[in-house]
Short mmCIF file of C-alpha atoms in Angstrom, two decimals:
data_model
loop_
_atom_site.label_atom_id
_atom_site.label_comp_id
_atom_site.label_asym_id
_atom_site.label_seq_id
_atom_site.Cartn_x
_atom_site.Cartn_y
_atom_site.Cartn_z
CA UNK A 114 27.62 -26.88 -16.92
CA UNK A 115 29.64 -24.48 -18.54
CA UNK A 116 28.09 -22.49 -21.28
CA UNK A 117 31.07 -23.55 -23.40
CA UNK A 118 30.79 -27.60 -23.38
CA UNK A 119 26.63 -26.64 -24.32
CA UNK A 120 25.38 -28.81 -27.18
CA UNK A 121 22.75 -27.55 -29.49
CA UNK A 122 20.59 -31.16 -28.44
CA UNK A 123 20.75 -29.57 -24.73
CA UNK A 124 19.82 -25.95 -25.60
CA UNK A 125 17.17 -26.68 -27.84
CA UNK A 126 15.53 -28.56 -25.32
CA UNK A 127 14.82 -25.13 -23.03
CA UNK A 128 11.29 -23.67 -23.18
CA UNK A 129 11.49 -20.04 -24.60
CA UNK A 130 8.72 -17.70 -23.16
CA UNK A 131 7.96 -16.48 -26.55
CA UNK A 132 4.68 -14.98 -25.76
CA UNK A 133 6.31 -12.45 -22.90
CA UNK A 134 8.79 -11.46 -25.65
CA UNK A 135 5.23 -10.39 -28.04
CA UNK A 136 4.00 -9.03 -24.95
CA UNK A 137 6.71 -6.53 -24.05
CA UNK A 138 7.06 -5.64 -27.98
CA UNK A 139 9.81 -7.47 -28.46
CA UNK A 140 8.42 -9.79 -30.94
CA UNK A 141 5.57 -9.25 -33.52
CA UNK A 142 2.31 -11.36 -33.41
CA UNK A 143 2.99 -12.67 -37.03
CA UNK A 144 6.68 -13.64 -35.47
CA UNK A 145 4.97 -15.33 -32.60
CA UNK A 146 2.65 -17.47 -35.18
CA UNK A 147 5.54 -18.48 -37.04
CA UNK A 148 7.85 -19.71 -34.07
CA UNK A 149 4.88 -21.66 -32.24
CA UNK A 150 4.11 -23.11 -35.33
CA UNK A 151 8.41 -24.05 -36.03
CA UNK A 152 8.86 -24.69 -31.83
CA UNK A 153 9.14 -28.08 -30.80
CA UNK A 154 8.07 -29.58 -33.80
CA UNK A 155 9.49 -32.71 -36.12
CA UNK A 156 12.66 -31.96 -38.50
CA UNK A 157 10.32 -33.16 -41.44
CA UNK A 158 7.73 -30.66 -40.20
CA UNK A 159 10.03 -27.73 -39.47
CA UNK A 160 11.53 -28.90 -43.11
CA UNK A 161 7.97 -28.10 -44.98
CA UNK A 162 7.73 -24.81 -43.01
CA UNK A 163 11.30 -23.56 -44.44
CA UNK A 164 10.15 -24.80 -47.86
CA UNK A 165 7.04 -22.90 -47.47
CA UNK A 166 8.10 -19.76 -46.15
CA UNK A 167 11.59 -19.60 -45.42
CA UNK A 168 12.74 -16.02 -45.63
CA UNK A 169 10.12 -14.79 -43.04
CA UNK A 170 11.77 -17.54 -40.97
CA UNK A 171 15.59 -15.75 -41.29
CA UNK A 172 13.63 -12.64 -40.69
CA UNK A 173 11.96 -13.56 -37.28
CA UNK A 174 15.25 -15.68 -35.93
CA UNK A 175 17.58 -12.16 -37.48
CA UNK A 176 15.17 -9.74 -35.55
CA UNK A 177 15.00 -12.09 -32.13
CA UNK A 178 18.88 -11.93 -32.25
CA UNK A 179 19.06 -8.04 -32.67
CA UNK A 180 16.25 -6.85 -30.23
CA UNK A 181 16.55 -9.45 -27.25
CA UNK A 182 19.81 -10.03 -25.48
CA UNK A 183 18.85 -12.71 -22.76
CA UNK A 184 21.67 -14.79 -23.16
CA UNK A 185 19.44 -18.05 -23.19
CA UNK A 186 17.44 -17.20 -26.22
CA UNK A 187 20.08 -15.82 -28.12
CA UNK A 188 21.85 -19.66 -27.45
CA UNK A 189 18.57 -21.14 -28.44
CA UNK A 190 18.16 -19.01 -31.86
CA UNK A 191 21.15 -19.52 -32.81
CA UNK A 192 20.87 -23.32 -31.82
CA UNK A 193 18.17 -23.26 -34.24
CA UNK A 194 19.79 -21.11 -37.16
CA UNK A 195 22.73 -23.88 -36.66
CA UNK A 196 20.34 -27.17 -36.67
CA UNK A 197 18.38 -25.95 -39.86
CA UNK A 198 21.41 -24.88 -42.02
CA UNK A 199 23.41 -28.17 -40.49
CA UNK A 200 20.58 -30.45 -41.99
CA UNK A 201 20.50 -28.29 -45.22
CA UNK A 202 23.95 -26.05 -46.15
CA UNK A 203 21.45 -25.00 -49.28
CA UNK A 204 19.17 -22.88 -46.82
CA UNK A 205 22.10 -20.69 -46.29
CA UNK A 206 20.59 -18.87 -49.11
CA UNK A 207 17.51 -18.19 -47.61
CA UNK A 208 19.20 -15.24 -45.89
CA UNK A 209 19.71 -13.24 -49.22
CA UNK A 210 16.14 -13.91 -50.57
CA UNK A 211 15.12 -10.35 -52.20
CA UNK A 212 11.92 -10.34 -49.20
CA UNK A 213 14.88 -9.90 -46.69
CA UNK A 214 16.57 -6.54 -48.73
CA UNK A 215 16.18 -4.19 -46.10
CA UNK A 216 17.38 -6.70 -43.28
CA UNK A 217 20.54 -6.31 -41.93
CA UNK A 218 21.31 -10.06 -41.96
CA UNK A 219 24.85 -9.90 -40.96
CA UNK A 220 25.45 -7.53 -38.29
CA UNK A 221 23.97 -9.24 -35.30
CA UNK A 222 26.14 -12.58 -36.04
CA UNK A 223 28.87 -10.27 -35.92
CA UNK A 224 28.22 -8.31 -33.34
CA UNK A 225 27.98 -11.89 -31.00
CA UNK A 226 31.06 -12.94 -32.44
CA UNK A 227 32.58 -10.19 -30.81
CA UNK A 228 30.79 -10.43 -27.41
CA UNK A 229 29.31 -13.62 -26.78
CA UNK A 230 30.56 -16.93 -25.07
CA UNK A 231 31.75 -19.81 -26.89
CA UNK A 232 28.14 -21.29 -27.72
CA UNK A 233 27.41 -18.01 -29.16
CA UNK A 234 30.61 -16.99 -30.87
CA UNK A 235 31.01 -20.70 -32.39
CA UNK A 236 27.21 -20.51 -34.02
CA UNK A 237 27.57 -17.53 -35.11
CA UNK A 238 30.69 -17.89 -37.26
CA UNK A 239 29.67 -21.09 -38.43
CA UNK A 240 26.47 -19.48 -39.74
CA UNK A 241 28.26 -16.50 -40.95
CA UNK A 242 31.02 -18.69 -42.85
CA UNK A 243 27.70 -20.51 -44.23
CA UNK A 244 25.80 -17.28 -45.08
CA UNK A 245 28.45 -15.62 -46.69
CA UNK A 246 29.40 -17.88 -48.77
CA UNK A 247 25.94 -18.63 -50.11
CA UNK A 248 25.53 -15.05 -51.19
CA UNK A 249 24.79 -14.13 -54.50
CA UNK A 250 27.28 -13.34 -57.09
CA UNK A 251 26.86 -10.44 -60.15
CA UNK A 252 28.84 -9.93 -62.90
CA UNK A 253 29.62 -6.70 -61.39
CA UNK A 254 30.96 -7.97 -58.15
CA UNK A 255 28.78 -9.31 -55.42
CA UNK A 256 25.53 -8.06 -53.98
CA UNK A 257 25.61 -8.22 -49.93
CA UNK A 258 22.00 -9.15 -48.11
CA UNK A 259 19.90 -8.62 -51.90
CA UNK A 260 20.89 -4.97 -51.91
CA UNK A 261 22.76 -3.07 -54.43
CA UNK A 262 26.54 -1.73 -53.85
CA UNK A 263 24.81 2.01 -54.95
CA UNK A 264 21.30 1.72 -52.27
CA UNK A 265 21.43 4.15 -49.49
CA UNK A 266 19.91 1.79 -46.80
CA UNK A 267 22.75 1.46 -44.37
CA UNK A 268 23.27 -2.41 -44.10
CA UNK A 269 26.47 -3.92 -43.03
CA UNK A 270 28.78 -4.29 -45.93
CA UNK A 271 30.11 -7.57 -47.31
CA UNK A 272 34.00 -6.13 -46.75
CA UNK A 273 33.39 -5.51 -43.43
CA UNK A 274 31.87 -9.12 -42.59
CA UNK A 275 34.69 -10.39 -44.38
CA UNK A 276 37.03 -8.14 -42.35
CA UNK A 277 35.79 -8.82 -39.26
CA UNK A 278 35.15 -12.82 -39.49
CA UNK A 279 39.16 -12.93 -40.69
CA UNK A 280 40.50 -10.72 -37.96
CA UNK A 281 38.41 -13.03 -35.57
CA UNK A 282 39.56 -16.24 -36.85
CA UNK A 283 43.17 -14.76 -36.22
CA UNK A 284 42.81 -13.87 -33.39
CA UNK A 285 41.39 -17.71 -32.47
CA UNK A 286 44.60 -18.90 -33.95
CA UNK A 287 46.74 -17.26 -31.77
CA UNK A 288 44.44 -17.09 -28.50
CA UNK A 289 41.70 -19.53 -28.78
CA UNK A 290 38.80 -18.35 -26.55
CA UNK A 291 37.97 -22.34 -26.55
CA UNK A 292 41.13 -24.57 -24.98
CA UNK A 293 40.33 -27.77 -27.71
CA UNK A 294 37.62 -26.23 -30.02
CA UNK A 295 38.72 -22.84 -30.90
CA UNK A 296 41.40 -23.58 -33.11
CA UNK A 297 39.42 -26.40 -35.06
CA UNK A 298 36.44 -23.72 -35.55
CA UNK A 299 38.58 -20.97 -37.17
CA UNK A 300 40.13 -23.51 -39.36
CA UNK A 301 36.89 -24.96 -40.57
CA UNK A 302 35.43 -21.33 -41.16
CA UNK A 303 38.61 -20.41 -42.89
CA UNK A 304 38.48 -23.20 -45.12
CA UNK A 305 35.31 -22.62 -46.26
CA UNK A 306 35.50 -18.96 -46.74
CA UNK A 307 39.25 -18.89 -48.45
CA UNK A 308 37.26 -19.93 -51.53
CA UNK A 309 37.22 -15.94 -52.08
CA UNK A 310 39.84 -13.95 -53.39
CA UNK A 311 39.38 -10.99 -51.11
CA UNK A 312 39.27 -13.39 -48.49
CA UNK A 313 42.89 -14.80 -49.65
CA UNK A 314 43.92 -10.99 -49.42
CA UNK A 315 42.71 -9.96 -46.17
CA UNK A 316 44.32 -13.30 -44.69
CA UNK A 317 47.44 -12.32 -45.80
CA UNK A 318 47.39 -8.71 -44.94
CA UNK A 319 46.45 -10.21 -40.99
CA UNK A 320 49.88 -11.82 -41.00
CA UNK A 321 47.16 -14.87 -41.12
CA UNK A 322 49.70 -17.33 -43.12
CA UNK A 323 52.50 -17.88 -40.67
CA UNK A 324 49.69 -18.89 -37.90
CA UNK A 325 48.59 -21.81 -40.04
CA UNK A 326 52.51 -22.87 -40.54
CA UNK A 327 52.72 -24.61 -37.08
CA UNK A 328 48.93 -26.66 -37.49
CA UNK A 329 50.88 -28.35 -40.64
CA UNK A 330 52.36 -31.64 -38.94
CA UNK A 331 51.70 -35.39 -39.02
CA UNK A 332 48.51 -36.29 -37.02
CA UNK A 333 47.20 -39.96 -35.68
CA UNK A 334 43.74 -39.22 -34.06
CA UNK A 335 40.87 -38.48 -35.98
CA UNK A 336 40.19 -34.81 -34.80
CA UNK A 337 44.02 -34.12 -35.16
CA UNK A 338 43.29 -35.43 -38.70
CA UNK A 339 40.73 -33.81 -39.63
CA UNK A 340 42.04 -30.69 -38.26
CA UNK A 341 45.39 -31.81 -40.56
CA UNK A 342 43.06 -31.83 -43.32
CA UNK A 343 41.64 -28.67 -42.98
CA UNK A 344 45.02 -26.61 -42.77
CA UNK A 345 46.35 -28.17 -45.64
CA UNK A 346 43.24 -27.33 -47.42
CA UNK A 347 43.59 -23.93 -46.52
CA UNK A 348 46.95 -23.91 -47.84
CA UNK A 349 46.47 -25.03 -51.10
CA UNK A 350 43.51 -22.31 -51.36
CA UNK A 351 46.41 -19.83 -50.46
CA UNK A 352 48.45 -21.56 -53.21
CA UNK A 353 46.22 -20.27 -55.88
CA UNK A 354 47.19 -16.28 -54.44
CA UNK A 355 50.34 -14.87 -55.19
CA UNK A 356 51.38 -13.00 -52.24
CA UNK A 357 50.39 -15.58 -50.09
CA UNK A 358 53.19 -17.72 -52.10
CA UNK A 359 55.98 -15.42 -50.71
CA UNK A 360 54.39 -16.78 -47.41
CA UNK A 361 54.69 -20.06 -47.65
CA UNK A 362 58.13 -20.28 -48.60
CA UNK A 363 59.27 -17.89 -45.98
CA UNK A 364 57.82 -19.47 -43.18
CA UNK A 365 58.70 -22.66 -44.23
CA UNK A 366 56.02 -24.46 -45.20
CA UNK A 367 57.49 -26.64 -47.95
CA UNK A 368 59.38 -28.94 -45.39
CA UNK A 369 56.54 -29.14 -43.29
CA UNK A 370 54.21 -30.13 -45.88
CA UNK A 371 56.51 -32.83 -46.95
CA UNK A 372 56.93 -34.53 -43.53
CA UNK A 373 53.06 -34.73 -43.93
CA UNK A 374 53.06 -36.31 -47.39
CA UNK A 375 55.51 -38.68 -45.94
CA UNK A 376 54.12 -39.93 -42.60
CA UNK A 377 50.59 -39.36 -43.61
CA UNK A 378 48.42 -42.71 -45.19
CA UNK A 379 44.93 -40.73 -45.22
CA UNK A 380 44.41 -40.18 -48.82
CA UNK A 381 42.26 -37.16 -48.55
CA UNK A 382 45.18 -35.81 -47.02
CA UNK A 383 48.08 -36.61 -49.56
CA UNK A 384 45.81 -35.36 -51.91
CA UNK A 385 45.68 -31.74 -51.18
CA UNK A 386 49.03 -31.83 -49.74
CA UNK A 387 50.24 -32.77 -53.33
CA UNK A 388 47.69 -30.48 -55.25
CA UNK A 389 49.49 -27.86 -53.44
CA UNK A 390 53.06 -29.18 -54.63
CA UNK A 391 52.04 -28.97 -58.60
CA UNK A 392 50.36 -25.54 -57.65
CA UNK A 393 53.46 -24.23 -55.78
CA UNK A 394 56.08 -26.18 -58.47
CA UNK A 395 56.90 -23.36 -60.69
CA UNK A 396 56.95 -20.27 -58.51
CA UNK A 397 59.58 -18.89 -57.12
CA UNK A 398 62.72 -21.41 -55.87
CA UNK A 399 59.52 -23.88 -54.75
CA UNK A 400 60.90 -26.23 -57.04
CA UNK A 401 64.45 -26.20 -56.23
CA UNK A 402 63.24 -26.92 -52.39
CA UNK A 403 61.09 -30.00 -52.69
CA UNK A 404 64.25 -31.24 -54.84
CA UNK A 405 66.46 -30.73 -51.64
CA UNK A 406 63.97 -32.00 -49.58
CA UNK A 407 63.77 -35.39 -51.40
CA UNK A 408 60.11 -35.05 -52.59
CA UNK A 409 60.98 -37.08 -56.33
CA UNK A 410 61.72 -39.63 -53.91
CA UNK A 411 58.65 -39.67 -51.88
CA UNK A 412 56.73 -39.18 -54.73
CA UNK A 413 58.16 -42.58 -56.50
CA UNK A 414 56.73 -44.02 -53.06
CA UNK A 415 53.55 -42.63 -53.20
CA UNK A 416 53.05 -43.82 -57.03
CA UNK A 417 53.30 -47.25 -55.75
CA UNK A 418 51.06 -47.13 -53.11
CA UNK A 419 46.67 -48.30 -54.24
CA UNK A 420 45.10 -44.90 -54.44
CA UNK A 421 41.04 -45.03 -55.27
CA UNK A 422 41.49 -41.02 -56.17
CA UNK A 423 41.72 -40.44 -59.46
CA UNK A 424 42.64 -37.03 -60.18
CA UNK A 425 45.62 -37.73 -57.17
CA UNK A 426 47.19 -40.39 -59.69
CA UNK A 427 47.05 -37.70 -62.14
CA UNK A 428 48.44 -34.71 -59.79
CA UNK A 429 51.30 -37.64 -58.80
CA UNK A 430 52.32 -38.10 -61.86
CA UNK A 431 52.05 -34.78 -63.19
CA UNK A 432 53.99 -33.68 -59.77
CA UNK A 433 56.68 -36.19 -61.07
CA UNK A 434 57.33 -34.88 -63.98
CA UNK A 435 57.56 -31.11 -63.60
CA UNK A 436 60.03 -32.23 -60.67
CA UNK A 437 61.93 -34.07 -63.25
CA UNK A 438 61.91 -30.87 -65.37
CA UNK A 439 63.28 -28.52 -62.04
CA UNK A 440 65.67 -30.94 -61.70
CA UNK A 441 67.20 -30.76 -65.55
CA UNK A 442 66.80 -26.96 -65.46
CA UNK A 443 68.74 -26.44 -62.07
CA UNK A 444 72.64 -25.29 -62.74
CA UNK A 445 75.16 -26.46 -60.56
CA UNK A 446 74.76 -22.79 -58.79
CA UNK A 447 71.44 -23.10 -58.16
CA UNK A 448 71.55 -26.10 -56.44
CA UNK A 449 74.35 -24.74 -54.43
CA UNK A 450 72.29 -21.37 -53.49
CA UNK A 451 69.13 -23.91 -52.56
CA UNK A 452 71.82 -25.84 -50.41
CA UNK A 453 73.06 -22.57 -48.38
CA UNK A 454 69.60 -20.70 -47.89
CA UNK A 455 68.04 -23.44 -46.59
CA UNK A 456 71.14 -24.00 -44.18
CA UNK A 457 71.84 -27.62 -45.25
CA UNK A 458 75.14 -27.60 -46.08
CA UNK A 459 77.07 -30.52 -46.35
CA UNK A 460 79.54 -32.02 -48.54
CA UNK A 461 78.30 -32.81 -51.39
CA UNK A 462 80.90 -32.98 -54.75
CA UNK A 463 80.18 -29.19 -55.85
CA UNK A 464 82.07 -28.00 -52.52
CA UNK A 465 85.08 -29.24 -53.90
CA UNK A 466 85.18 -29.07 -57.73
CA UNK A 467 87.33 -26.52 -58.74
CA UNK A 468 85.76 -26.40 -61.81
CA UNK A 469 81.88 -25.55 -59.95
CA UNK A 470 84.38 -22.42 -58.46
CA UNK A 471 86.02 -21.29 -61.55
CA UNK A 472 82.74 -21.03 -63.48
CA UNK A 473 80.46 -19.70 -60.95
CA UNK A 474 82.72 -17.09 -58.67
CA UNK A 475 81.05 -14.30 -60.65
CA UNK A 476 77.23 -15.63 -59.35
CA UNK A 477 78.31 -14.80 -55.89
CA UNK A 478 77.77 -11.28 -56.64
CA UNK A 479 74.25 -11.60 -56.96
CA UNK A 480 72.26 -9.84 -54.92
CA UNK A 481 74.95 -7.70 -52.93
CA UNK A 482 77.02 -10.93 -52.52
CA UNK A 483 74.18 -12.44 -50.66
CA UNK A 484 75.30 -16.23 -50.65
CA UNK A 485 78.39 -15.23 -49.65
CA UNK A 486 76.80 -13.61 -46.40
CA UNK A 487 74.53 -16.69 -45.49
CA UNK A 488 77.63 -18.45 -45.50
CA UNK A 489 79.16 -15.74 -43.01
CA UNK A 490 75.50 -16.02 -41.12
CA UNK A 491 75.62 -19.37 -40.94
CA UNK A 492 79.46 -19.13 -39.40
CA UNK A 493 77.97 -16.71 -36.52
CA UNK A 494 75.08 -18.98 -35.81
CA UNK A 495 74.66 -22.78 -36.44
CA UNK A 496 75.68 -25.19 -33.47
CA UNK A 497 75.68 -28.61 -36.32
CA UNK A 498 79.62 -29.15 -36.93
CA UNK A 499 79.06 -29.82 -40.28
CA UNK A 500 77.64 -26.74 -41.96
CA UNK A 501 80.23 -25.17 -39.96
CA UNK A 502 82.72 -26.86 -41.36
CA UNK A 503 81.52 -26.47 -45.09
CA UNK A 504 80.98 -22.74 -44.76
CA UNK A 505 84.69 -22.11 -43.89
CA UNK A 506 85.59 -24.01 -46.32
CA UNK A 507 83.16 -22.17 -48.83
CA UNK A 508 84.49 -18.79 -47.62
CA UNK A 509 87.92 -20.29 -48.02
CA UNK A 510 87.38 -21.18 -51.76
CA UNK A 511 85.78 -17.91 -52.44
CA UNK A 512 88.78 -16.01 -51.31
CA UNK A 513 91.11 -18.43 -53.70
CA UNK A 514 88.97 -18.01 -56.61
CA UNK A 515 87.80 -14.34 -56.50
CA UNK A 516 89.73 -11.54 -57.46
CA UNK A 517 88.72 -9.47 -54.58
CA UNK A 518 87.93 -12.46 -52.68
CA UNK A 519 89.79 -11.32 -49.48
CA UNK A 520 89.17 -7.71 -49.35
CA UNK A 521 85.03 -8.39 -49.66
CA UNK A 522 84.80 -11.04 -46.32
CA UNK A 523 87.21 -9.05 -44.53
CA UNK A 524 84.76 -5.74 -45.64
CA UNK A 525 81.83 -8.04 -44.23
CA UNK A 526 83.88 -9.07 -40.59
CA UNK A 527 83.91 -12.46 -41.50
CA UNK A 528 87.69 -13.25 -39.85
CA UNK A 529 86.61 -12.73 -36.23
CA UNK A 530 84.05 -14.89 -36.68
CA UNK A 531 85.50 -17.50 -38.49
CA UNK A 532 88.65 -17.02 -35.80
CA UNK A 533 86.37 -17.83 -32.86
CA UNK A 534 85.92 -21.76 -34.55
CA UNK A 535 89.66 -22.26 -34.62
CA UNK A 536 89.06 -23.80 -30.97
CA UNK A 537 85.69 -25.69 -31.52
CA UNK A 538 85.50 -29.42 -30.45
CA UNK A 539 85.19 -30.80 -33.69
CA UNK A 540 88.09 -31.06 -35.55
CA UNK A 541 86.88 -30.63 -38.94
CA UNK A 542 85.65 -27.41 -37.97
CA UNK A 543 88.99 -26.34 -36.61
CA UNK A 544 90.71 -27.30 -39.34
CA UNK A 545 88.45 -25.66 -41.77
CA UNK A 546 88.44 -22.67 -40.71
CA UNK A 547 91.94 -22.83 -40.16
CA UNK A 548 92.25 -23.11 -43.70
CA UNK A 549 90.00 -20.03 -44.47
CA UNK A 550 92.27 -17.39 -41.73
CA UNK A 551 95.32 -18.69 -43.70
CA UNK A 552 93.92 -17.77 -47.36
CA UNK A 553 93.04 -14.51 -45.43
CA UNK A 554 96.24 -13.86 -43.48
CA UNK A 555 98.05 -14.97 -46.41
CA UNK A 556 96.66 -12.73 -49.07
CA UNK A 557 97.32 -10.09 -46.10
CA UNK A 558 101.23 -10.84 -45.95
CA UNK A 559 101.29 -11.39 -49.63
CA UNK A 560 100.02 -7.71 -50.30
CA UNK A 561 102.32 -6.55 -47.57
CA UNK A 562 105.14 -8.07 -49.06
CA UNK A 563 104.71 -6.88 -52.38
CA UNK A 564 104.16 -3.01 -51.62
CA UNK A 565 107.83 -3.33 -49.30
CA UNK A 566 109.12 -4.31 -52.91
CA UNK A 567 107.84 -2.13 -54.68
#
């Protein structure tokens, strides 16, 4: 069997020479008393013994896993780290008790995270995840294995457990050392662990948001929901962080999250999904996109579906409103800027209102005429007929209605690219951008005729 598809019901059932291990030093005769007396025995049994005494416990299964590296017993500790904290998430804290201060409790899970196989790295960041989290918190910031941020005892530090768990859960995400498990592991670790602020930040600074964008998609099994679930609880975690916003809406997230909300009839699942929405409403142009991406209307849909979940009624209908606000605040421009970033151009009445021209030519200054030169990107690189079609006519309009209309796209090399649609296959293309090389070669002849005159 390969070590990777081993349960923790299969290697706990292995016989562990404990006794050669106290013979060869490798174990002391109070840790041999303990583990004969935990070995084998009942869960209700091995539950008094943690009860009783369940730091020295930690402290014999912490010391097996830094002094003995037969691969076996390292599965089997570690089998029974998992099993105890797995029956009890509470006993997590067990690892922190003051008794264990001078224990380096964290470096040999992370060292076998690093160097184990998939048994061992799996166990050991699930018990990491758990251990970490349980730690205790000060006023004065957090206090890593019972010892103070100013003791001299060289223990590994809580940043660099936290650095190293997030760079490994990264790299799971983009190379799984597991073909159908190592995904689903980092996910449930991160999940747990994004909780933390400093957490949030070292995610982000691993370029750690843009691997969760592609996880985000309708699912129908139960793993691929629960999995589902997961991301999009990790994402809403990240929607509490600021720089992890700028993320989100970069890497497109938003429409994602909304095919989810749509398809999806697992409530646990709308629920954070639209937690994130009212989270992500007001920052940024998150608003103006789940406008353009129809979300009042799916949100009308949800409303009238039988939810048990209270506080998703509330988020629903709080989620409805502020859209209803986003939608009364947006100007004609903005909904015209939302239209052309996004690339879904089409023609919808503002195209062709003279008046939406007139009053908003200035607007395409912004930003170092930035609109203007999505429009021009959008020319260069979309294969749909329609946007194509708009954006001439957009550039087209722009030339008519700004004073220096011509001069700036022929600055920015938009004729040559506009020129090489005048033989496309759809028709309104051609004739769209037709219209925008006459406005150009117009104002051209127009100038020229004027200086011969004057």
């Amino acid at each position: 069997m390969e070590r990777a598809e081993l349960t923790t019901e299969q290697v706990l059932k292995r016989d562990i020479p404990w006794e050669t291990y106290m013979t060869t030093k490798l174990i002391s005769g109070t840790g041999l008393q303990l583990l004969r007396r935990y070995d084998n025995r009942a869960e209700s049994v091995r539950a008094q013994l943690l009860d009783d005494d369940g730091p020295a416990y930690v402290q014999v299964f912490v010391s097996i896993l830094r002094d003995i590296f037969k691969e076996e017993t390292v599965e089997y500790v570690l089998a029974l780290i998992d099993e105890m904290l797995t029956a009890n998430p509470k006993r997590a804290r067990l690892f922190h008790d003051k008794s264990l201060a001078k224990e380096d409790t964290y470096e040999p899970f992370l060292r076998l995270l690093l160097k184990g196989n998939w048994f061992i790295k799996e166990k050991s960041c699930k018990i990491l995840a758990l251990t970490v989290s349980a730690r205790p918190k000060t006023q004065n910031g957090v206090v890593a294995n019972g010892v103070a941020s100013n003791s001299k005892t060289k223990l590994t530090t809580i940043d660099a457990v936290l650095r190293g768990l997030v760079e490994w859960l990264c790299t799971q995400l983009k190379k799984p050392s597991h073909p159908s498990r190592g995904i689903p592991t980092a996910i449930n670790c991160l999940a747990a662990l994004l909780k933390e602020p400093v957490v949030r930040s070292s995610f982000v600074q691993a370029d750690g948001v843009k691997l969760l964008i592609p996880l985000i998609c309708p699912a129908s099994t139960q793993q691929s929901i629960q999995l589902l679930y997961e991301t999009c609880l990790c994402v809403w975690l990240l929607s509490y962080y600021e720089p992890a916003i700028e993320y989100l809406a970069t890497f497109r997230a938003l429409p994602r999250l909304v095919d989810v909300v749509r398809s999806s009839t697992k409530e646990k699942v709308v629920r954070v999904v639209v937690l994130t929405f009212r989270n992500l409403l007001s920052k940024g142009t998150c608003g103006a996109q789940m406008v353009d991406l129809g979300l009042p209307q799916i949100i009308q849909s949800l409303k009238a579906q039988a939810w048990s979940d209270e506080d998703l009624l509330e988020a629903l209908n709080q989620l409805e409103d502020g859209l209803k606000d986003n939608i009364k605040k947006l100007s004609s421009f903005d909904k015209y800027k939302q239209e052309v970033l996004l690339g879904h151009l089409d023609w919808s009445p503002m195209h062709k209102d003279p008046l939406f021209w007139r009053d908003n030519i200035t607007c395409f200054e912004e930003n170092d005429f930035q609109i203007l030169r999505v429009l021009i990107t959008i020319v260069d690189s979309s294969n749909d007929p329609r946007p194509l079609a708009v954006a001439c006519f957009d550039i087209s309009q722009f030339i008519q209605h700004h004073p220096a209309g011509r001069v700036i796209v022929n600055d920015l090399k938009a004729k040559e690219r506009v020129m090489k649609l005048m033989n496309h296959e759809s028709a309104e293309v051609t004739r769209n951008a037709l219209l925008c090389i006459q406005r150009l070669f117009l104002g051209a002849k127009y100038a020229s005729f004027l200086q011969e005159w004057s």
